[in-house]
Coordinates of C-alpha atoms in Angstrom, one line a residue:
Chain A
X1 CA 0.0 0.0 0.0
X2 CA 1.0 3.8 -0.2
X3 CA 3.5 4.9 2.5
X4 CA 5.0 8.2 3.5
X5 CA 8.2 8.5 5.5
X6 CA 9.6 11.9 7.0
X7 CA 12.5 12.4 9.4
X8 CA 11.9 12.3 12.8
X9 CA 12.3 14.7 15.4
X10 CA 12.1 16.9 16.9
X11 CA 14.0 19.7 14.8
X12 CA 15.3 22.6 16.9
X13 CA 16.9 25.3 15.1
X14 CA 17.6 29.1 15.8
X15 CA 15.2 31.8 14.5
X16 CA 16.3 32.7 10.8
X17 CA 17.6 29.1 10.2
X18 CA 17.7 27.4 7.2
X19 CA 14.9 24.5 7.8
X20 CA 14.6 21.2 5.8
X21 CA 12.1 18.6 6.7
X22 CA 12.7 15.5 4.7
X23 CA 10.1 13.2 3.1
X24 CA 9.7 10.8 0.9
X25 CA 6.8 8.2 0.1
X26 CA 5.9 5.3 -2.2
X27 CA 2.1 5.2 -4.1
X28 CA 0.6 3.2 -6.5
X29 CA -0.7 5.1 -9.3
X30 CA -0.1 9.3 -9.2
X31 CA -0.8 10.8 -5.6
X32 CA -1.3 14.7 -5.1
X33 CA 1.5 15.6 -2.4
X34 CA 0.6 17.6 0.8
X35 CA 2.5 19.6 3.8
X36 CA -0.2 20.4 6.6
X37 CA 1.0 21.9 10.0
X38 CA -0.3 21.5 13.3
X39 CA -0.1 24.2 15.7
X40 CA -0.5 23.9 19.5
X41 CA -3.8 22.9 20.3
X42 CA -5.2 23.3 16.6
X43 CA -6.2 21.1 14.2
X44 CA -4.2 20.0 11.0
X45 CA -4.1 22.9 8.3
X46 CA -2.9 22.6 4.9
X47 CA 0.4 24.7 4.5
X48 CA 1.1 23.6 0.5
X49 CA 0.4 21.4 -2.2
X50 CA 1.7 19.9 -5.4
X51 CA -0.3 17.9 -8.3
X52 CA 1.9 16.5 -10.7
X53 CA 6.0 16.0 -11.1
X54 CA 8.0 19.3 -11.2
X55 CA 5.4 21.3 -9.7
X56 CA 6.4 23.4 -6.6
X57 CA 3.9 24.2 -4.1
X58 CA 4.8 27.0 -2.1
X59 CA 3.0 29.2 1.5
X60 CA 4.3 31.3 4.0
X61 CA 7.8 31.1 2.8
X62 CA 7.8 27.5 2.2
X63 CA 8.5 25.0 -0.2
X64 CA 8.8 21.8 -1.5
X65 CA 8.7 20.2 -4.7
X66 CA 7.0 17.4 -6.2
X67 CA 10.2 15.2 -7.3
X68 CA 9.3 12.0 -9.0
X69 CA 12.2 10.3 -9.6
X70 CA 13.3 10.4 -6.1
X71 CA 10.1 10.3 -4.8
X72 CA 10.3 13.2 -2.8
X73 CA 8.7 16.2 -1.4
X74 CA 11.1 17.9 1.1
X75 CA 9.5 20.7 2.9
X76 CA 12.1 24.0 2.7
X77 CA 12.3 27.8 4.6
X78 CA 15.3 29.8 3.7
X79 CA 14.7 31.9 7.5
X80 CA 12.4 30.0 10.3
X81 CA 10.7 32.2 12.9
X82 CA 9.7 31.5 16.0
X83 CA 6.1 31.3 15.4
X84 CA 7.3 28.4 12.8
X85 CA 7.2 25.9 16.1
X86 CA 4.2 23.5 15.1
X87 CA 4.4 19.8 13.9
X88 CA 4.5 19.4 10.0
X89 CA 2.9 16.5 8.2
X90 CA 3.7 14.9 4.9
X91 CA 1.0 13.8 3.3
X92 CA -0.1 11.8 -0.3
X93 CA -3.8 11.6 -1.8
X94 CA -4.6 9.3 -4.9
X95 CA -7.8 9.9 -6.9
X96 CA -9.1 6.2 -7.6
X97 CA -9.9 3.5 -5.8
X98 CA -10.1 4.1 -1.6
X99 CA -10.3 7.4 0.3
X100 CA -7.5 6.6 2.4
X101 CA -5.0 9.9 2.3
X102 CA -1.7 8.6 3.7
X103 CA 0.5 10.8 6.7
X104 CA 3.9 10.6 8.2
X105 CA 4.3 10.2 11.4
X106 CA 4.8 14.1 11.6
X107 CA 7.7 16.2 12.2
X108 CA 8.3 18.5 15.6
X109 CA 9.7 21.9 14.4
X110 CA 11.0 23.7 17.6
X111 CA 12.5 26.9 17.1
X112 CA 14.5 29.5 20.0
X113 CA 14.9 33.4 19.9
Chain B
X1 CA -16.3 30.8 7.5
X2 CA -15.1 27.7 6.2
X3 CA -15.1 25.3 8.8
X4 CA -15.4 21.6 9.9
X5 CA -16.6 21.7 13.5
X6 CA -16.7 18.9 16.0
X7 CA -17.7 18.6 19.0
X8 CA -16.9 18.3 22.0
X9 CA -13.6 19.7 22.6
X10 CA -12.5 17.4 25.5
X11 CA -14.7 14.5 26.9
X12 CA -14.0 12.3 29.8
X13 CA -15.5 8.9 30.0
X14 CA -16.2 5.4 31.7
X15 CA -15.8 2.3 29.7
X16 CA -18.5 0.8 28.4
X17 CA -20.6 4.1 28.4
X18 CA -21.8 4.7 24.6
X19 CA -20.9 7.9 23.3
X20 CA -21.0 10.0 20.3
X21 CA -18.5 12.8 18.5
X22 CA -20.0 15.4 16.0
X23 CA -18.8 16.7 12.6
X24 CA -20.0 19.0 10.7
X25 CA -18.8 20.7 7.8
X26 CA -20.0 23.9 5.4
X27 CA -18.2 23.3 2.2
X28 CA -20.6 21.5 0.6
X29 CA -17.7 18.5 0.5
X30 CA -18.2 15.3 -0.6
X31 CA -15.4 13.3 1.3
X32 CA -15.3 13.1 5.1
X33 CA -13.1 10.9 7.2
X34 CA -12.5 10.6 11.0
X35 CA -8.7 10.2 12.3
X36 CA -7.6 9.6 15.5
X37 CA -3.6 11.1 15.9
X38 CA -1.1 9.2 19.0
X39 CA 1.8 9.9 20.1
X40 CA 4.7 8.2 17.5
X41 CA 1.9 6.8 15.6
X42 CA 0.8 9.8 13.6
X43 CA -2.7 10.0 11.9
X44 CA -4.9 6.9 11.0
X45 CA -8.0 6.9 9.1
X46 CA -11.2 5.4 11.5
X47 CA -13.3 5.4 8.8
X48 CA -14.1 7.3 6.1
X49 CA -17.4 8.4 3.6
X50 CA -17.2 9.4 0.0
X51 CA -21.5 10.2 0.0
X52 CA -24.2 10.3 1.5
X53 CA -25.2 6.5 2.8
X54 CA -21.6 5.5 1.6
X55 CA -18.8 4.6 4.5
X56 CA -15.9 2.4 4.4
X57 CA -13.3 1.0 7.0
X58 CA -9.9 3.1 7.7
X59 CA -7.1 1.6 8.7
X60 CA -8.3 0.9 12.4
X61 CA -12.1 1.1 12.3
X62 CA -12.6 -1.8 14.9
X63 CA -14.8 -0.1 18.0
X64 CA -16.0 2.4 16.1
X65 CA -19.2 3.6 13.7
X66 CA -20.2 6.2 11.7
X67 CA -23.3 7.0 9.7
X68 CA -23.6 9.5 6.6
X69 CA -27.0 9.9 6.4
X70 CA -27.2 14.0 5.6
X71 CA -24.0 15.5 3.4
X72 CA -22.9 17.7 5.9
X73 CA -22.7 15.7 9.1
X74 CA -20.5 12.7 9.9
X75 CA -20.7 11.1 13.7
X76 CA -18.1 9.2 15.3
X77 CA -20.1 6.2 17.7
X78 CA -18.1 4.2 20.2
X79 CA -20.4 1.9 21.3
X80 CA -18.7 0.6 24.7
X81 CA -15.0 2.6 24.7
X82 CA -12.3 1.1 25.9
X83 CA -9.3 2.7 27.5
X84 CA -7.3 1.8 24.4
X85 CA -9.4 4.5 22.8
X86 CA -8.1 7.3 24.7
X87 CA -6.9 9.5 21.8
X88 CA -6.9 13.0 19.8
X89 CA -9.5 12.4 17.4
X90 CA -9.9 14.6 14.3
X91 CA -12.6 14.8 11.7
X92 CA -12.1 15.7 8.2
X93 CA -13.6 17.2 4.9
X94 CA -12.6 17.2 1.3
X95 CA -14.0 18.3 -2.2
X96 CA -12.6 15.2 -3.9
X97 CA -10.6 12.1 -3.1
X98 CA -6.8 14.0 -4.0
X99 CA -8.0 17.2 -2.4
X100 CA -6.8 19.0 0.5
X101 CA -8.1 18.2 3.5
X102 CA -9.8 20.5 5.8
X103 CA -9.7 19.4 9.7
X104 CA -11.8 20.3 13.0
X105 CA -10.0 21.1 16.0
X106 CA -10.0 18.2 17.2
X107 CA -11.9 16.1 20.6
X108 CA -9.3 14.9 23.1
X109 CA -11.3 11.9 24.1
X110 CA -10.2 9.9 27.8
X111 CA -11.9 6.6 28.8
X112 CA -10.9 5.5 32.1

């Protein structure tokens, strides 16, 4: 069955970091790719998407980019704040067959003044 | 607004005591689902509806139910909880099956 696999943590960087969150997955068929984050307390929201291969989703100062022959969609910031502490989720979604979206495990970003 | 709303926030239960966990959405969205999230474990998919009258199993649907019976609205049913239950428990909407999902705030659900 579809899988996704991202990098444990937690991640604890300095404010204005460079971040990288690494994930990749394996799917049957041709998923649509997904980041959500998860603040304190909050539910799941989604932070970016991609489609198809090549395409780059991007929010906030994110980014990742749908990358099909290394099946990969690593989640990118150039400068982390502080308000960036949240838990990140990769996440896949085919369009036949079962409604079963696929998650990592989830990712604790952590960052300090 | 936008919203998928569940309810209640935080419930504290006995075992064996039936109870029930709203969702509601306002989107209009075909696709609803109900996750529950544990530590190291991530997200899994309870169960999950693609229609009106139309449910499936999730990946760990055993002690639960749902019904679809209007569009909007999408319960979560544990008939006799168990402490093994204890858990964040999302639900979730979606205009099609590769769509982005849009989640409640979530019911932190304890069965002692």
């Amino acid at each position: 069955g579809d899988s996704v696999t991202q990098m444990e943590g937690p991640v604890t960087l300095s404010e204005e970091a460079f971040l990288t969150i690494n994930c990749t997955y394996t799917a049957t068929g041709y998923p649509s790719l997904f980041w959500y984050v998860q603040y304190p307390g909050e539910g799941l929201q989604l932070l970016l998407k991609a489609t198809k291969a090549d395409d780059k989703g991007s929010n906030k100062g994110f980014e990742a980019t749908y990358r099909k022959e290394t099946t990969s969609f690593h989640l990118e910031k150039g400068s982390v704040q502080v308000s960036d502490s949240a838990v990140y989720f990769c996440a896949l979604a085919t369009s036949g067959g079962s409604y079963i979206p696929t998650f990592g495990r989830g990712t604790s970003l952590i960052v300090h003044p | 607004e936008a919203q998928v709303t569940q309810n209640p926030r935080y419930l504290i239960t006995v075992t064996g005591k039936k109870l029930t966990v709203t969702c509601s959405q306002n989107m209009n969205h075909e696709y609803m689902s109900w996750y529950r999230q544990d530590p190291g474990l991530g997200l899994r998919q309870i169960y999950y509806s693609m229609n009106v009258e139309v449910t499936d199993k999730g990946d760990v649907p055993e002690g639960y139910k749902v019904s679809r019976k209007e569009k909007r609205n999408f319960p979560l049913i544990l008939e006799s909880p168990s402490p093994n239950q204890t858990s964040l428990y999302f639900c979730a909407s979606s205009f099609m099956a590769d769509s982005p999902l849009h989640f409640g705030n979530g019911t932190r659900l304890t069965v002692t």
